[in-house]
mmCIF file of C-alpha atoms in Angstrom:
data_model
loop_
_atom_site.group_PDB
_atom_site.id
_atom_site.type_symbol
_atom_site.label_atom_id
_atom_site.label_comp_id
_atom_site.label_asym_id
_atom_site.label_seq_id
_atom_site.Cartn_x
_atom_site.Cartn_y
_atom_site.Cartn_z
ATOM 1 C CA UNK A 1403 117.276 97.512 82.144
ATOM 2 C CA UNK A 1404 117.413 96.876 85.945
ATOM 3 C CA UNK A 1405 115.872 93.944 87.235
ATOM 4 C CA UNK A 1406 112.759 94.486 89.513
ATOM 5 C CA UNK A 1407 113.869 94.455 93.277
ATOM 6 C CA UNK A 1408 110.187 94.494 94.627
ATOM 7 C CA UNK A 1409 106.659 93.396 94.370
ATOM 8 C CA UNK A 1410 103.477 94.225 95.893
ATOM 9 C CA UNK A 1411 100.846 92.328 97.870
ATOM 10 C CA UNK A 1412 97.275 93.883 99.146
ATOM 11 C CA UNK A 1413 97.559 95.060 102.738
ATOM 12 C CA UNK A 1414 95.828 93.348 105.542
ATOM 13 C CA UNK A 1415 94.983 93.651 109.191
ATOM 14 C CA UNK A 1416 97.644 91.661 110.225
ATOM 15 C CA UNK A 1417 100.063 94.749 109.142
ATOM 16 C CA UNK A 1418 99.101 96.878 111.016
ATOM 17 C CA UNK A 1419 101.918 97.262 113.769
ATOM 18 C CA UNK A 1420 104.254 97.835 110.705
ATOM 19 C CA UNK A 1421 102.492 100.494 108.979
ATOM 20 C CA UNK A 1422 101.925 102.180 112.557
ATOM 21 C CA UNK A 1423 105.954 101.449 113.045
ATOM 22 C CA UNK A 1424 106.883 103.189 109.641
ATOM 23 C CA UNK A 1425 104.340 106.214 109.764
ATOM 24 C CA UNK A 1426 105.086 107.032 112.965
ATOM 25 C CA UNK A 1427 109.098 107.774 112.595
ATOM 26 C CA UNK A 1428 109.996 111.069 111.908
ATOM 27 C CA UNK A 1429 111.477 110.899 108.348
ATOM 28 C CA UNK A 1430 108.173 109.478 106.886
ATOM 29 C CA UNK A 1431 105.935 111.636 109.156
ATOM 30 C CA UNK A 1432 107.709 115.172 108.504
ATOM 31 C CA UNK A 1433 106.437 114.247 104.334
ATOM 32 C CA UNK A 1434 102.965 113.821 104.741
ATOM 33 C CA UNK A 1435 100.261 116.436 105.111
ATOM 34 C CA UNK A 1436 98.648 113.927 107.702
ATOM 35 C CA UNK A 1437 101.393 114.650 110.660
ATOM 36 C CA UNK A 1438 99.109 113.383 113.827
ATOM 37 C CA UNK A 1439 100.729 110.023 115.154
ATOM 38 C CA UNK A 1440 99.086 106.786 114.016
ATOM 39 C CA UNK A 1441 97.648 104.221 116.192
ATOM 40 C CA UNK A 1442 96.421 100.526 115.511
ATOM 41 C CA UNK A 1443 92.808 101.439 116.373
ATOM 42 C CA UNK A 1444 93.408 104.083 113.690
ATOM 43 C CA UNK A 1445 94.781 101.668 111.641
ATOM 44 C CA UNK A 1446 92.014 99.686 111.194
ATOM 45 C CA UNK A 1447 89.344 101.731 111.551
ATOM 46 C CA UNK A 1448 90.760 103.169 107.953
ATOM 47 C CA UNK A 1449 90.793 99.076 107.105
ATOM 48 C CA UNK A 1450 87.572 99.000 107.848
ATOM 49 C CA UNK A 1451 86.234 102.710 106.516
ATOM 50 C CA UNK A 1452 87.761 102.450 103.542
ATOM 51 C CA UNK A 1453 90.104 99.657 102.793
ATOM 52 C CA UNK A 1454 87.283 97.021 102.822
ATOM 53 C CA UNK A 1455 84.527 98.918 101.229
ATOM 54 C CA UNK A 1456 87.063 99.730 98.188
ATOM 55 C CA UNK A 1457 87.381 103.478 99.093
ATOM 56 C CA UNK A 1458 91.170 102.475 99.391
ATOM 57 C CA UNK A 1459 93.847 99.701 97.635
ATOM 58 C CA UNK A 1460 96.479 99.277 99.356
ATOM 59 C CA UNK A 1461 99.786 97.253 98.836
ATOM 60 C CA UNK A 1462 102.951 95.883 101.242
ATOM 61 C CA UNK A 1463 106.068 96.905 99.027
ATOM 62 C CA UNK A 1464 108.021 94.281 99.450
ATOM 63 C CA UNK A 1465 111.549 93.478 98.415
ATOM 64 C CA UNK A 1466 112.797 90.582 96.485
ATOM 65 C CA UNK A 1467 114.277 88.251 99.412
ATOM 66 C CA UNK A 1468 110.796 88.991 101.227
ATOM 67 C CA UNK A 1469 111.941 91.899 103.462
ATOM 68 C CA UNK A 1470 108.810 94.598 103.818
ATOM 69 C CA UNK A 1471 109.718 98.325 103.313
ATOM 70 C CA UNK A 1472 106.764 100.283 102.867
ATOM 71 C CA UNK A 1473 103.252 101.041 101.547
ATOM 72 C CA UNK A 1474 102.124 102.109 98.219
ATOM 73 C CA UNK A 1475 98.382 103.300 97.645
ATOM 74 C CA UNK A 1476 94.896 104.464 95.936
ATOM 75 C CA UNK A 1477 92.989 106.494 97.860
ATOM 76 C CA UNK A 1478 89.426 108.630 97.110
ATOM 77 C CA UNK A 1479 88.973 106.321 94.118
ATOM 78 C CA UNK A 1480 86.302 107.581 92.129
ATOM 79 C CA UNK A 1481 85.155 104.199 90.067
ATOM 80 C CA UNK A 1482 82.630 106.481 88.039
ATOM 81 C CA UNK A 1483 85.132 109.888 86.798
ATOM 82 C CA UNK A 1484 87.466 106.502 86.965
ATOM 83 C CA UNK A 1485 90.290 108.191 89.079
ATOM 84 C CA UNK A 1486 92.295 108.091 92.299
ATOM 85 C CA UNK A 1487 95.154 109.399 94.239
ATOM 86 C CA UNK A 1488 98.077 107.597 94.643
ATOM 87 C CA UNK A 1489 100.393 107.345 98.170
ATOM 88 C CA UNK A 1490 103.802 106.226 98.735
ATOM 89 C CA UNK A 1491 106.440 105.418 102.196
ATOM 90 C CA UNK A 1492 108.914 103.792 102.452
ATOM 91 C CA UNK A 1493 109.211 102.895 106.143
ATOM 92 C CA UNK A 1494 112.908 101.388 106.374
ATOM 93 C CA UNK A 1495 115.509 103.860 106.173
ATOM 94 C CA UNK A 1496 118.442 102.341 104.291
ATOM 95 C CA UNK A 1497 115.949 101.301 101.769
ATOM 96 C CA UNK A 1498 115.551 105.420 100.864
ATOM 97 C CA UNK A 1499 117.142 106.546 97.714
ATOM 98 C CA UNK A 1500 117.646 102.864 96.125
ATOM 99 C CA UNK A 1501 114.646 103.224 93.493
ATOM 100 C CA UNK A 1502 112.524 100.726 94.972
ATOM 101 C CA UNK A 1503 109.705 103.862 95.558
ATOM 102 C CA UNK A 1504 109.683 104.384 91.048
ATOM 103 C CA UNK A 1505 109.745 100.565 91.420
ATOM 104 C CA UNK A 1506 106.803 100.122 93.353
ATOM 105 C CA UNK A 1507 105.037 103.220 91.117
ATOM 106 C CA UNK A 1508 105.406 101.636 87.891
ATOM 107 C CA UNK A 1509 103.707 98.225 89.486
ATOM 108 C CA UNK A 1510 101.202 100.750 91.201
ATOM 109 C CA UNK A 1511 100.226 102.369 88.362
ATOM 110 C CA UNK A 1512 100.555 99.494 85.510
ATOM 111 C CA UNK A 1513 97.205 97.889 88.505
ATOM 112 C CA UNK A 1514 95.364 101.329 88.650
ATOM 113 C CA UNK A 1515 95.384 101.187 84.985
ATOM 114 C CA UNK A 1516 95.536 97.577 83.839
ATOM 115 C CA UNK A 1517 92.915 96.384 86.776
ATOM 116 C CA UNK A 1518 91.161 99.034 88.117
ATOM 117 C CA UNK A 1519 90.600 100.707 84.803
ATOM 118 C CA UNK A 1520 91.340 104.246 86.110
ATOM 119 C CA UNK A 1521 92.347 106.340 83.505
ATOM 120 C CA UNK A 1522 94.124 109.385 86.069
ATOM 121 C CA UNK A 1523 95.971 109.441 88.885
ATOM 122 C CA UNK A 1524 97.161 112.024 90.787
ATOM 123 C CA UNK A 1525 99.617 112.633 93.674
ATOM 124 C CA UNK A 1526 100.107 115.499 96.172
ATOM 125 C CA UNK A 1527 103.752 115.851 98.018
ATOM 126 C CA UNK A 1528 105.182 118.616 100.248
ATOM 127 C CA UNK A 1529 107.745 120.900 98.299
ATOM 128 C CA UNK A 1530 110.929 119.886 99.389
ATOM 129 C CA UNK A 1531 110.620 116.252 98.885
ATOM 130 C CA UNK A 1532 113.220 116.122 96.240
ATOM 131 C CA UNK A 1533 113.483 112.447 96.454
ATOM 132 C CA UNK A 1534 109.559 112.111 96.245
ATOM 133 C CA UNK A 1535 109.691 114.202 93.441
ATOM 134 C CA UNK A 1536 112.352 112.133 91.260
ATOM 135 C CA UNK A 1537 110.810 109.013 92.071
ATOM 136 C CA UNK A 1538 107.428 110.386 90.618
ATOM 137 C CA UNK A 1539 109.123 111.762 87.688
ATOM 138 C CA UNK A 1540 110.855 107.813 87.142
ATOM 139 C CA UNK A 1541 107.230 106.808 87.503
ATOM 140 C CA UNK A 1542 105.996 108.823 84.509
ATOM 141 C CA UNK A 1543 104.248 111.623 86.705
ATOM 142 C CA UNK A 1544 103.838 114.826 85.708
ATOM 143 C CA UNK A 1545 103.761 118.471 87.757
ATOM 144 C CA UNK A 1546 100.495 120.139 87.318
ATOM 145 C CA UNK A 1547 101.790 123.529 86.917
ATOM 146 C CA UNK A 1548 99.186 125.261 87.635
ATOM 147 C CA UNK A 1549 97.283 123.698 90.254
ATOM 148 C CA UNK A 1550 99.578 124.146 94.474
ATOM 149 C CA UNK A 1551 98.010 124.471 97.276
ATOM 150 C CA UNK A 1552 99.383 125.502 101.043
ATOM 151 C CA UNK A 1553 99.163 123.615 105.012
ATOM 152 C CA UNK A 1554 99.516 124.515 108.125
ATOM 153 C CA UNK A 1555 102.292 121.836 109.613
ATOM 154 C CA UNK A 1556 104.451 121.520 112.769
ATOM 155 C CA UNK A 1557 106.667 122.639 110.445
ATOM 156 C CA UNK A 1558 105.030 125.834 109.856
ATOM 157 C CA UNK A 1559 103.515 126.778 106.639
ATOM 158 C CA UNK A 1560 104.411 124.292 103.828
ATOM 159 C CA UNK A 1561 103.802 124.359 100.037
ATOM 160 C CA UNK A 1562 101.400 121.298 98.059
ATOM 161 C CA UNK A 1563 102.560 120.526 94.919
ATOM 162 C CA UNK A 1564 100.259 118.188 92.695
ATOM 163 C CA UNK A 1565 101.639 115.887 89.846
ATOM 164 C CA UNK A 1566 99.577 113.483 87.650
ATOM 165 C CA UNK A 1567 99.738 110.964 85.006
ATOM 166 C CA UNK A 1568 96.706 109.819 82.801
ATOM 167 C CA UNK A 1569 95.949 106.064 80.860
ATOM 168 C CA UNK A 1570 97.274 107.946 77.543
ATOM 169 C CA UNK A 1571 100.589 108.774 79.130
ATOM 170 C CA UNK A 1572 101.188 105.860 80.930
ATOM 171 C CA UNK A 1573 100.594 103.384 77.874
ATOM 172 C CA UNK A 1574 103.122 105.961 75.620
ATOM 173 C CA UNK A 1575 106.021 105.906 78.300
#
């Protein structure tokens, strides 16, 4: 089994030019539904909207020698139907396509279940996203076949695709 490259620590104010830094270049941006560019004030105005009041966990993926790469996060967490959805970027570019993303899922997921008690989370990524899509499927994720929705992006029209993985699934992987 591969050793794990990364671990995760809770986000703080203090990150905030990086995650402004990595959302706002182009091959993060163009894969979220949210294109508008990101600003500190935005930035922590969502710290402080829904980061602090628990509306939001969010995690620094960081790599074994210490270098930061990304974000991974719960968002609309429902404590009482005990569910969330879950985020991903990675915001350096040669550190696409080297499985730190399923890395930083599994660790994701084995908190959302372990510590938050959740017991489903679900994801939403633009078709297209092939890499987003294999990383979820490394994660344990599942497509929900029957549930897609469509946007209206720079991009023009774009297709939602939803995935999910419950406690039951997650504990039987």
């Amino acid at each position: 089994m591969k050793k794990e490259q990364v671990h995760l620590r809770f986000m703080t104010a203090e990150d905030t030019p990086k995650i402004v830094a990595w959302r706002n270049q182009e091959f993060v941006r163009r894969n979220f539904i949210y294109q508008k560019p990101f600003t500190p004030e935005g930035h922590l105005r969502w710290m402080a909207e829904q980061v602090e009041p628990g509306h939001v966990v969010q995690f620094i993926i960081c790599l074994a020698d210490g270098r930061e790469i990304g974000s991974v996060y719960f968002r609309d967490i429902d404590r009482k139907a005990r569910t969330a959805e879950y985020g991903i970027f990675i915001g350096e570019a040669d550190a696409l396509g080297c499985g730190y993303g399923s890395q930083a899922a599994k660790l994701a997921l084995q908190y959302a279940f372990d510590t938050m008690h959740l017991q489903k989370v679900f994801l939403r990524f633009l078709e297209g996203n092939e890499g987003a899509h294999k990383s979820y499927e490394n994660a344990g994720f599942r497509m929900m076949e029957d549930k897609r929705e469509e946007v209206l992006l720079e991009q023009g029209e774009r297709q939602v695709l939803f995935m999910e993985i419950d406690r039951e699934a997650w504990l039987g992987r």
